[in-house]
mmCIF file of C-alpha atoms in Angstrom:
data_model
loop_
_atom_site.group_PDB
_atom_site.id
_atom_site.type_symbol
_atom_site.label_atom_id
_atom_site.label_comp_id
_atom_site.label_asym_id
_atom_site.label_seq_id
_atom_site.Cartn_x
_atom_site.Cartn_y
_atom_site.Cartn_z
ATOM 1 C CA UNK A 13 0.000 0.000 0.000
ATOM 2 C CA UNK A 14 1.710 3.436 -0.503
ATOM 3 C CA UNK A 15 0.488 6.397 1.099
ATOM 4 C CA UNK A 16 1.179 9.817 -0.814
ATOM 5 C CA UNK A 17 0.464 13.414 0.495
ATOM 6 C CA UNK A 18 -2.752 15.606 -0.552
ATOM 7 C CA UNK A 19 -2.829 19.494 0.024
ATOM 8 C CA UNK A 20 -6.324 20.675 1.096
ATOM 9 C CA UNK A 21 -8.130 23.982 0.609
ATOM 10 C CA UNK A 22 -8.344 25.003 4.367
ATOM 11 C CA UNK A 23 -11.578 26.424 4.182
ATOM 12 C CA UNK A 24 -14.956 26.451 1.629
ATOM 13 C CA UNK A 25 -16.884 29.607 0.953
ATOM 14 C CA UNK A 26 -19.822 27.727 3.154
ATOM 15 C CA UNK A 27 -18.355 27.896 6.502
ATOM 16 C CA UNK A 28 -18.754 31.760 6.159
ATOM 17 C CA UNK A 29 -22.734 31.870 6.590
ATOM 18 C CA UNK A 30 -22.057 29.560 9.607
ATOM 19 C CA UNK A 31 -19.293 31.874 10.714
ATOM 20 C CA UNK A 32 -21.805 35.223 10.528
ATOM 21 C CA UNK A 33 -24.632 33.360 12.318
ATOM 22 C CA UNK A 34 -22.237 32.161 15.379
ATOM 23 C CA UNK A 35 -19.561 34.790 15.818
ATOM 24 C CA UNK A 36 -21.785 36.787 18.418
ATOM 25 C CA UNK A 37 -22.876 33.830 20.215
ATOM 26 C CA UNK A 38 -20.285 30.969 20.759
ATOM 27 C CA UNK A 39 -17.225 32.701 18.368
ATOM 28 C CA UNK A 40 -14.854 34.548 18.951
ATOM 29 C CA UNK A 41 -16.514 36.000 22.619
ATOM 30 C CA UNK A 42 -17.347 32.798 23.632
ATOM 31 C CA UNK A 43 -17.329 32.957 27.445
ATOM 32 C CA UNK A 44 -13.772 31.163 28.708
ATOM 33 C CA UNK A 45 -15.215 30.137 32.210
ATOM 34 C CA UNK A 46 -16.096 26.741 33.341
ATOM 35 C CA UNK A 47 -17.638 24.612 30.513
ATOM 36 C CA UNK A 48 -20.017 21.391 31.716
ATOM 37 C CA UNK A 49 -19.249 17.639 30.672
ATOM 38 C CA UNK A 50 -21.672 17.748 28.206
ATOM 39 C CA UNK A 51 -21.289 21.040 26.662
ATOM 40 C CA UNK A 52 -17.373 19.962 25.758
ATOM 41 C CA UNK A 53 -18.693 16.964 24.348
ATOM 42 C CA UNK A 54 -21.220 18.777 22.059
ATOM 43 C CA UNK A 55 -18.894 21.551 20.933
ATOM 44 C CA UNK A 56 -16.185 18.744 20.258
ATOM 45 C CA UNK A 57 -18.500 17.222 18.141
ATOM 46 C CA UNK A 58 -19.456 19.942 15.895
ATOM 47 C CA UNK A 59 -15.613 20.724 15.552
ATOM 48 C CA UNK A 60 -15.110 17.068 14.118
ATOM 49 C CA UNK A 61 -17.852 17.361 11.977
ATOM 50 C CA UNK A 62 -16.594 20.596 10.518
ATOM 51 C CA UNK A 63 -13.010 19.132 10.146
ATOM 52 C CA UNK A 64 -14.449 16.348 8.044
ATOM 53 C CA UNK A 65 -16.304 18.736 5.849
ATOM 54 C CA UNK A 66 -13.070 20.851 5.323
ATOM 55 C CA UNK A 67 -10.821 17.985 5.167
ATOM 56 C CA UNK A 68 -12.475 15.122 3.938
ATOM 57 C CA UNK A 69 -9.447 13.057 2.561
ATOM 58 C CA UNK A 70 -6.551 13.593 4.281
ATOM 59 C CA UNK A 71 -3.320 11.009 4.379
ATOM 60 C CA UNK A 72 -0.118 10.630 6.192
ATOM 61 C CA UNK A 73 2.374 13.328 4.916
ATOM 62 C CA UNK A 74 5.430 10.300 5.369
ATOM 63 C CA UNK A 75 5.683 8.435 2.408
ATOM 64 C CA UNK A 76 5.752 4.940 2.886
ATOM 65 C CA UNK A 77 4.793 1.434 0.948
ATOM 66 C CA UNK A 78 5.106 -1.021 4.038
ATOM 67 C CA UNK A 79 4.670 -1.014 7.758
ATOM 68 C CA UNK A 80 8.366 -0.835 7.949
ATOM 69 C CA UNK A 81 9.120 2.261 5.609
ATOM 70 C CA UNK A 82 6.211 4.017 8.157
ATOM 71 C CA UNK A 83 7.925 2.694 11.492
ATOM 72 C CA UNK A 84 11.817 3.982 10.230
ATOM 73 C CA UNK A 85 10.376 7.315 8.944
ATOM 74 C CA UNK A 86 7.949 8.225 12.190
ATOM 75 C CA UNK A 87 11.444 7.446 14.456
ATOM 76 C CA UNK A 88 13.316 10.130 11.920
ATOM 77 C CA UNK A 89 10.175 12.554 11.999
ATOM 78 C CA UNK A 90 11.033 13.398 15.529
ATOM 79 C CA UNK A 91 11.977 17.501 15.479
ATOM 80 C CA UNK A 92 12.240 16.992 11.573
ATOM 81 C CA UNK A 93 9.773 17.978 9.199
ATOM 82 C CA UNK A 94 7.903 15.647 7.055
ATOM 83 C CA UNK A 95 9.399 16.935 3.620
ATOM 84 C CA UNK A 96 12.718 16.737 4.890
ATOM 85 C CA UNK A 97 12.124 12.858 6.170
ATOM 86 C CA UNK A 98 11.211 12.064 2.726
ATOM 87 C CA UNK A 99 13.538 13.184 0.912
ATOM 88 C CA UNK A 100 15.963 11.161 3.484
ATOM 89 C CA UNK A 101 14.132 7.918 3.538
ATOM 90 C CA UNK A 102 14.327 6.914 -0.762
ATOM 91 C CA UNK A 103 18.146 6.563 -0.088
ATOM 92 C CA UNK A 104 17.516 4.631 3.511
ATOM 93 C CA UNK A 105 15.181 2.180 1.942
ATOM 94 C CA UNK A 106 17.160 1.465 -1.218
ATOM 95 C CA UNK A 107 20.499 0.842 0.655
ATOM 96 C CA UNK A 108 18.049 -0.911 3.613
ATOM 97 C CA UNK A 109 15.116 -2.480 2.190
ATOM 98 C CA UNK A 110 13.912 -4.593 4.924
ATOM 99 C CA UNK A 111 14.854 -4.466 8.821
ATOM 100 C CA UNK A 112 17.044 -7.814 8.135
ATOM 101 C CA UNK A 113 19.046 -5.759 6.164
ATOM 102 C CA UNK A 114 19.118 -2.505 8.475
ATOM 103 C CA UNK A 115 19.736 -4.395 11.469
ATOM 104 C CA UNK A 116 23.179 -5.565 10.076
ATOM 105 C CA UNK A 117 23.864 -1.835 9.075
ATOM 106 C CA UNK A 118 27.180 -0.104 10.497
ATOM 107 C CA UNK A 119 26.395 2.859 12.787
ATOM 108 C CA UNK A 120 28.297 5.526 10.745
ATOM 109 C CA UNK A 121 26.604 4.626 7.582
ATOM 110 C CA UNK A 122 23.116 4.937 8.819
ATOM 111 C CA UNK A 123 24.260 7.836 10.031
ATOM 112 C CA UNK A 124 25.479 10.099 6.942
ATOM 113 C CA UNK A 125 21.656 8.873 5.446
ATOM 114 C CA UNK A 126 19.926 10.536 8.144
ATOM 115 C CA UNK A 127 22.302 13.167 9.520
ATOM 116 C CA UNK A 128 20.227 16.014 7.870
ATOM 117 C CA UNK A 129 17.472 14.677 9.955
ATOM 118 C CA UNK A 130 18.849 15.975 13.092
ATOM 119 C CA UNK A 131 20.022 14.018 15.897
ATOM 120 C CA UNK A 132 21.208 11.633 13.767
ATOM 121 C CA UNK A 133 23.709 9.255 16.178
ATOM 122 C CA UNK A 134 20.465 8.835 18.384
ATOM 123 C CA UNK A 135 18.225 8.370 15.073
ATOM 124 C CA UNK A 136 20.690 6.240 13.450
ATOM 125 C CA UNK A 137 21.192 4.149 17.279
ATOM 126 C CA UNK A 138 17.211 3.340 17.130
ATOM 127 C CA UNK A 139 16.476 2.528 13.407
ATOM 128 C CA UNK A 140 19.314 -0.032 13.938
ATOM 129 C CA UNK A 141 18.342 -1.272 17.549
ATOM 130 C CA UNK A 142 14.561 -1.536 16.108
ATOM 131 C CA UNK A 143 15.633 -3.626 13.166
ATOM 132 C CA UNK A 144 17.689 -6.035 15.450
ATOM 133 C CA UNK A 145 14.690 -6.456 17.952
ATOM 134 C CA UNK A 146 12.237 -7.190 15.121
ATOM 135 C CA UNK A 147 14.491 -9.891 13.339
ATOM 136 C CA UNK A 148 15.532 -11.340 16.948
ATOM 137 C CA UNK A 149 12.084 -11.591 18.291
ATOM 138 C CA UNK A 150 9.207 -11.068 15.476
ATOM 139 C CA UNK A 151 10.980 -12.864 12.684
ATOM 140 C CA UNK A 152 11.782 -10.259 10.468
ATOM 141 C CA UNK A 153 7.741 -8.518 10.716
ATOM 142 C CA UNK A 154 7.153 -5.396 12.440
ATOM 143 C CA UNK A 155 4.409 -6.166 15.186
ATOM 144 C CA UNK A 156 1.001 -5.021 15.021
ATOM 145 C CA UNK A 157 0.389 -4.402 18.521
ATOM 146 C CA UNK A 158 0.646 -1.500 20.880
ATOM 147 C CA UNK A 159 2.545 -3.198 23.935
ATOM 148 C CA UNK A 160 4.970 -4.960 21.376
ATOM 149 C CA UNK A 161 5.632 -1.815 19.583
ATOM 150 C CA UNK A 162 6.410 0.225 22.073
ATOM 151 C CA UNK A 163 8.585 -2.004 23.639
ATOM 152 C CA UNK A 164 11.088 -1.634 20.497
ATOM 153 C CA UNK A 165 13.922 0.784 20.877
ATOM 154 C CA UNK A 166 12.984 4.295 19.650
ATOM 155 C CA UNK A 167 9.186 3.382 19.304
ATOM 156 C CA UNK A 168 7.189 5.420 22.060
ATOM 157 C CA UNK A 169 3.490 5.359 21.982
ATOM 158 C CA UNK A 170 3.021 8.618 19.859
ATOM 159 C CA UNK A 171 5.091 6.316 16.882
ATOM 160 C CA UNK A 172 3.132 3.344 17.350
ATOM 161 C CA UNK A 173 0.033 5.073 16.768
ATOM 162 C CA UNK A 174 1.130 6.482 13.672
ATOM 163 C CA UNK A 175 1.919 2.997 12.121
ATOM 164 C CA UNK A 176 -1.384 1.010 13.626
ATOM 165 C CA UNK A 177 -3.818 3.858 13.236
ATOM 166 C CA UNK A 178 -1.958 5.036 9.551
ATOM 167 C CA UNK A 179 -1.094 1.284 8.028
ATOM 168 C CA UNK A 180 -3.645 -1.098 9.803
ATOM 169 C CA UNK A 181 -6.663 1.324 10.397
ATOM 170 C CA UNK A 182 -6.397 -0.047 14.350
ATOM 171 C CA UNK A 183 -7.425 3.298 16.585
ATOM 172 C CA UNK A 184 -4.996 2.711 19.099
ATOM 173 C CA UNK A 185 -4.873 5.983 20.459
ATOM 174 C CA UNK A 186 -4.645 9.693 18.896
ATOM 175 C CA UNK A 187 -0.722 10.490 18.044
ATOM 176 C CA UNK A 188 -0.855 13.660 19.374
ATOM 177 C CA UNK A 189 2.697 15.702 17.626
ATOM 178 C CA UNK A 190 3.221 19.628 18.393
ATOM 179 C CA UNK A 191 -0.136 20.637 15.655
ATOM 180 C CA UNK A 192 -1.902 18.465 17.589
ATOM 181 C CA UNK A 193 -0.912 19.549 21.024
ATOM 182 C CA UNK A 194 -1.202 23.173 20.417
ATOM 183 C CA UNK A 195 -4.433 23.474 18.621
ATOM 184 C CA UNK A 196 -5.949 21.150 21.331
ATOM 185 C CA UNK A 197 -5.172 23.807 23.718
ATOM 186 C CA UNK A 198 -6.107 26.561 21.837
ATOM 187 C CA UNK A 199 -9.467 25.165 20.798
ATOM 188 C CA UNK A 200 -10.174 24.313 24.470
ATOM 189 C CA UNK A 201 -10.097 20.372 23.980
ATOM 190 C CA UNK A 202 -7.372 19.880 26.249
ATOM 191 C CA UNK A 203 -5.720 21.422 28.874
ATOM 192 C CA UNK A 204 -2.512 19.015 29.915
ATOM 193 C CA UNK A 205 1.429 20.180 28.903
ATOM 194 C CA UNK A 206 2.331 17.067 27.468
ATOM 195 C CA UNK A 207 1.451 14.467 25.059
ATOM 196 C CA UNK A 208 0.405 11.554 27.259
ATOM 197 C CA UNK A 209 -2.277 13.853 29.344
ATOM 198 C CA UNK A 210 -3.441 15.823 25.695
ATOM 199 C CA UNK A 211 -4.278 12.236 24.421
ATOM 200 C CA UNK A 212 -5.893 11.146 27.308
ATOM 201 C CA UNK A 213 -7.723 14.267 27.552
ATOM 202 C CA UNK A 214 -8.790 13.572 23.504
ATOM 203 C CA UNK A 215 -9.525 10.072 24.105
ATOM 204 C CA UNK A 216 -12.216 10.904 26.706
ATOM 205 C CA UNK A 217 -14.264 13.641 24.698
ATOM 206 C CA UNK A 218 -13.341 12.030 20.862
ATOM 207 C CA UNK A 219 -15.462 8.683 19.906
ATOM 208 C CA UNK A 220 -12.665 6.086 18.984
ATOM 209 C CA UNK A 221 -13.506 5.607 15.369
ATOM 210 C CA UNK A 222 -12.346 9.741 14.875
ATOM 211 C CA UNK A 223 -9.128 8.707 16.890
ATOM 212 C CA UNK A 224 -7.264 8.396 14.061
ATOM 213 C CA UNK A 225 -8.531 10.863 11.468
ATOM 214 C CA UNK A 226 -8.763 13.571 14.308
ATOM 215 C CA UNK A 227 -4.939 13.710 14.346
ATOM 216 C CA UNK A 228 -4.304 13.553 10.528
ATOM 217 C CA UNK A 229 -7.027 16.471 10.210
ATOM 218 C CA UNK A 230 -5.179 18.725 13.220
ATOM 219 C CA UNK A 231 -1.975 18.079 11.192
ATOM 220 C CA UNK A 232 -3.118 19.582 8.145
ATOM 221 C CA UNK A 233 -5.111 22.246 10.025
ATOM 222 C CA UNK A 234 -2.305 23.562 11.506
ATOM 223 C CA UNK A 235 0.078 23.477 8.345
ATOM 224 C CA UNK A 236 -2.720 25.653 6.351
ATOM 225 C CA UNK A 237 -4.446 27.567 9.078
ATOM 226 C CA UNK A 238 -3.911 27.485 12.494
ATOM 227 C CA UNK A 239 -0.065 28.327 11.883
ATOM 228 C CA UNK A 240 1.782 28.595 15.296
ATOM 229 C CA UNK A 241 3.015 32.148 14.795
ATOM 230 C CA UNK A 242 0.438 33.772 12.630
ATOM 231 C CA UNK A 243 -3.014 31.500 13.178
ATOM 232 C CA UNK A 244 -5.687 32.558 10.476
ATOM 233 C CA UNK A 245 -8.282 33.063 12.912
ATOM 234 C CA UNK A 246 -10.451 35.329 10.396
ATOM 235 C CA UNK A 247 -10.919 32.072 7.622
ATOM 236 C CA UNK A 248 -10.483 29.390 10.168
ATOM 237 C CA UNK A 249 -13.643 26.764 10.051
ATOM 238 C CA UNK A 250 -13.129 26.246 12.992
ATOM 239 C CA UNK A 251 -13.910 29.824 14.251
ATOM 240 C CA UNK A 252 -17.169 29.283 15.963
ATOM 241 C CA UNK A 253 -16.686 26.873 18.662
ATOM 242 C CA UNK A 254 -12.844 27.746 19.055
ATOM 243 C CA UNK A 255 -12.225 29.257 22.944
ATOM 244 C CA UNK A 256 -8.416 30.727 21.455
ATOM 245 C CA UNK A 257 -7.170 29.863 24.549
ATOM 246 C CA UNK A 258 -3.992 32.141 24.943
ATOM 247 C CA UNK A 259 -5.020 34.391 22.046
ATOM 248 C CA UNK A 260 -5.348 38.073 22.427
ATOM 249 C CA UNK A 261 -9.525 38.905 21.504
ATOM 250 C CA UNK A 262 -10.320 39.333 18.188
ATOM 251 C CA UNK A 263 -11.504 41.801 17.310
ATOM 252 C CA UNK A 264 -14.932 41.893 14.872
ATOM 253 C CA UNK A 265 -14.310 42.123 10.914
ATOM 254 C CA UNK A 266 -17.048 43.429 8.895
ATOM 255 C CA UNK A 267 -15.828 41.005 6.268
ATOM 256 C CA UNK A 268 -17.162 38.139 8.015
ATOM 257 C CA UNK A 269 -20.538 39.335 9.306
ATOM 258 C CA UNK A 270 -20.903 40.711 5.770
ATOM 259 C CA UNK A 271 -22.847 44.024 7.427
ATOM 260 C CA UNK A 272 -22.068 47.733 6.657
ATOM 261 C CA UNK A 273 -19.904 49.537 8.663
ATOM 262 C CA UNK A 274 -21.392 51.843 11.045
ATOM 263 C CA UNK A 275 -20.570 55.515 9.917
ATOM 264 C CA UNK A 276 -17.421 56.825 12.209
ATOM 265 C CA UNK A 277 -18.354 60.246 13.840
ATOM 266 C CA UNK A 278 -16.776 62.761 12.397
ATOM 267 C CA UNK A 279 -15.141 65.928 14.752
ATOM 268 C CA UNK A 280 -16.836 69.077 14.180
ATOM 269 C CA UNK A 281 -15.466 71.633 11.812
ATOM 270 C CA UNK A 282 -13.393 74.089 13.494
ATOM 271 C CA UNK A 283 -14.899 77.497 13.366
ATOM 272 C CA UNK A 284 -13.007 79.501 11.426
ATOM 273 C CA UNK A 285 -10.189 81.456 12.427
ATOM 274 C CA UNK A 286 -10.512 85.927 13.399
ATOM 275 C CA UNK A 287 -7.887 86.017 10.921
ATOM 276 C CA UNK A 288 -9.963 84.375 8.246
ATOM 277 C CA UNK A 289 -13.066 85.972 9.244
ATOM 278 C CA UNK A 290 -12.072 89.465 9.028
ATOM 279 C CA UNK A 291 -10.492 89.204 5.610
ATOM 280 C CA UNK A 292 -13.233 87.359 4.597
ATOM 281 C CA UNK A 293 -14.991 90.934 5.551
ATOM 282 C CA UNK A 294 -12.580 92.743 3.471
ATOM 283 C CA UNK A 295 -11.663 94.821 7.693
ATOM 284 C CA UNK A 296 -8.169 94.930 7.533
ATOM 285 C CA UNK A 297 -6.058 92.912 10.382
ATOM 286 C CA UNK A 298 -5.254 95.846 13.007
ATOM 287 C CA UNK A 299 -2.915 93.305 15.175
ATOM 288 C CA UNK A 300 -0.763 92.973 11.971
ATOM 289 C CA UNK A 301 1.945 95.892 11.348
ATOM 290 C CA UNK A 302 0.913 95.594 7.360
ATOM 291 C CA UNK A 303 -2.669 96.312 8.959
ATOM 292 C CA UNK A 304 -1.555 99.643 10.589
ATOM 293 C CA UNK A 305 1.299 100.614 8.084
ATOM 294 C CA UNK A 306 -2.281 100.304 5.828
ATOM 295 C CA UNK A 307 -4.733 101.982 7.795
ATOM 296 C CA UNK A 308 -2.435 104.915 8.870
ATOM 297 C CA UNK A 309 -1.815 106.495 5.994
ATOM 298 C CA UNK A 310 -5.569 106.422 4.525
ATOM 299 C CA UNK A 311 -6.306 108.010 7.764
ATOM 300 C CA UNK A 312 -4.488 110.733 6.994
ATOM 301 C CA UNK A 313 -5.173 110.915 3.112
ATOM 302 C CA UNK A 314 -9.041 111.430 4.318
ATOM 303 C CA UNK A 315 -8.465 114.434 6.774
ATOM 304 C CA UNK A 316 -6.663 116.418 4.469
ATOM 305 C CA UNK A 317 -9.266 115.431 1.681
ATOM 306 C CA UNK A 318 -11.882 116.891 4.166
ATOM 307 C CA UNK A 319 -9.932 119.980 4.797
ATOM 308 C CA UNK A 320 -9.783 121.001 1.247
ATOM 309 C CA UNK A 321 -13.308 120.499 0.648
ATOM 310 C CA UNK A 322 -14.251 122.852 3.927
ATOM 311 C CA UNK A 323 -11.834 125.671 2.070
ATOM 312 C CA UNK A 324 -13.648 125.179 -0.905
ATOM 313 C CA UNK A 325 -17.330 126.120 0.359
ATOM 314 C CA UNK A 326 -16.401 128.488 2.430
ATOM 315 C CA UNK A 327 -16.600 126.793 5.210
#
C-alpha cells in the first residue's frame, strides 16, 4: 500500500454563513469560564464534523509502501519535518530495504543517510536497535500491537500510533505531535502540557472511530491555518466553537458578518479662524503691522481730503 500526500483547501466559501450566524454567540466571545461535561462533548463534536467537511481526505504526509518504511520514517520525523524525512528515507530504503538488512547496518553509515534529519547518532542508534529487535524476536515482521511496539527501541506510543492507526486502520490511540498539542489547547479540547495527558484528555471527549482521522485532520489544520506564529483566525472553520485559549480577543471584521460599517463620527469643523473671518470681511487685520502701516496712511489721506473740501465752500 503506498500512502502519498494531498494538500487541502483550508476552508470552503460555506463555513462563512455559519461563521456570521455564530460569531456573536459561541465565536470569537465565547465565554472562557467553566464549561459542563456535556457542553465539551457537544462543541467537540461539531468541531469534528466541521473538520471532516473541510478535510475530507486527508493522508499521512510520510511516504511509505510497508509497515516498515512508516515505522523507520515516524522514528526520523522526531523535530524533523515531514518533507525533509522524505527526501531522506528513498536513499535509507534502497540501501536498507527490509529491517534484516538494516539491522546488520554499520552505525556511521546509517548515520550520513539521516544526519540532515537531526540528531542523527540517536536516530541512526534506534532505526538499527529496532531492526535487530524485530528480526531477533518477530521474525523479520514489524508487530502489530501497541505493547509490542512500544517495547522496540525508539518506538514510544506517539510512533506506534502512527503505524497502527496510519497502516492497519487499528485506533490505538490519537498520536498527538506539536499541531496536535497546540491546537488542542487553543481550541479548548485539552488542557494538559504534554502528550500523554493531551491524548488522554482527547480520548475521553473524541469517539474512537475519529481517533485516528482527528490527528491527521489537526496536522493539516495547523500546516494551512492554524499556523503557530500567525493562526488565520479570520478564515479558520473552525472559528465558531474555538475558545483561542492564549489568544489576544479578536476583534470583529465586517468582512465576516458581511454588514455595513457603522458611519465613524466625524469631529466638528473648526470654526473659522478671526484672521480668516475678518479678511473674509474685506476689515483689515489691526494686530498685523501691514494692517496699521495700511490703515495709517488712509487716515491721513481722508483728513486732508476733508480739509480742502471745507476751504472750498467756504466753510
Amino acid at each position: 500500500m503506498e500512502t502519498r500526500h494531498r494538500h487541502f483547501a483550508g476552508c470552503d466559501s460555506e463555513n462563512r454563513a455559519d461563521q456570521k450566524i455564530n460569531w456573536l454567540g459561541r465565536g470569537c466571545d465565547m465565554a472562557k469560564g467553566r464549561e459542563s461535561k456535556q457542553a465539551l462533548i457537544d462543541r467537540t463534536g461539531r468541531i469534528l464534523a466541521q473538520l471532516e467537511r473541510t478535510y475530507p481526505d486527508v493522508e499521512c504526509a510520510l511516504e511509505h509502501t510497508s509497515p516498515y518504511e512508516l515505522l523507520a520514517a515516524t522514528i526520523l520525523s522526531a523535530q524533523c519535518t515531514d518533507e525533509r524525512v522524505n527526501m531522506v528515507t528513498p536513499g535509507l530504503f534502497k540501501a536498507y530495504p527490509t529491517p534484516a538488512h538494516l539491522a546488520k547496518a554499520r552505525q556511521e553509515d546509517v548515520e550520513a543517510i539521516v544526519k540532515s534529519t537531526g540528531f542523527f547518532r540517536n536516530k541512526a542508534a534506534n532505526l538499527i536497535g529496532m531492526a535487530q529487535a524485530v528480526v531477533e524476536k518477530h521474525h523479520g515482521e514489524i508487530p502489530q500491537t501497541l505493547e509490542e511496539l512500544v517495547a522496540l527501541p525508539g518506538v514510544g506510543r506517539k510512533t506506534a500510533n502512527v503505524l497502527l492507526g496510519t497502516f492497519h486502520g487499528v485506533p490505538s490511540g490519537v498520536v498527538v505531535d506539536t499541531h496536535v498539542q497546540r491546537i488542542s489547547r487553543l481550541l479548548g479540547l485539552a488542557k494538559g502540557n504534554n502528550a500523554e495527558t493531551i491524548e488522554r484528555e482527547l480520548m475521553a471527549i473524541v469517539p474512537q472511530q475519529e481517533w485516528i482521522m482527528l490527528s491527521h485532520r489537526l496536522i493539516h489544520h495547523g500546516r494551512q491555518i492554524c499556523i503557530a506564529r500567525r493562526p488565520q483566525c479570520i478564515r479558520c472553520p473552525l472559528l465558531a466553537d474555538c475558545r483561542r485559549v492564549g489568544l489576544p480577543e479578536l476583534e470583529m471584521p465586517t468582512s465576516v458578518l458581511d454588514a455595513p460599517a457603522e458611519p465613524q463620527q466625524t469631529r466638528p469643523s473648526q470654526k473659522p479662524s478671526r484672521v480668516k473671518k475678518t479678511m473674509a470681511k474685506g476689515i483689515p487685520l489691526k494686530s498685523t503691522r501691514k494692517a496699521t502701516a495700511t490703515t495709517t496712511p488712509l487716515a491721513s489721506k481722508s483728513k486732508k481730503n476733508i480739509a480742502k473740501t471745507q476751504n472750498r465752500n467756504g466753510r
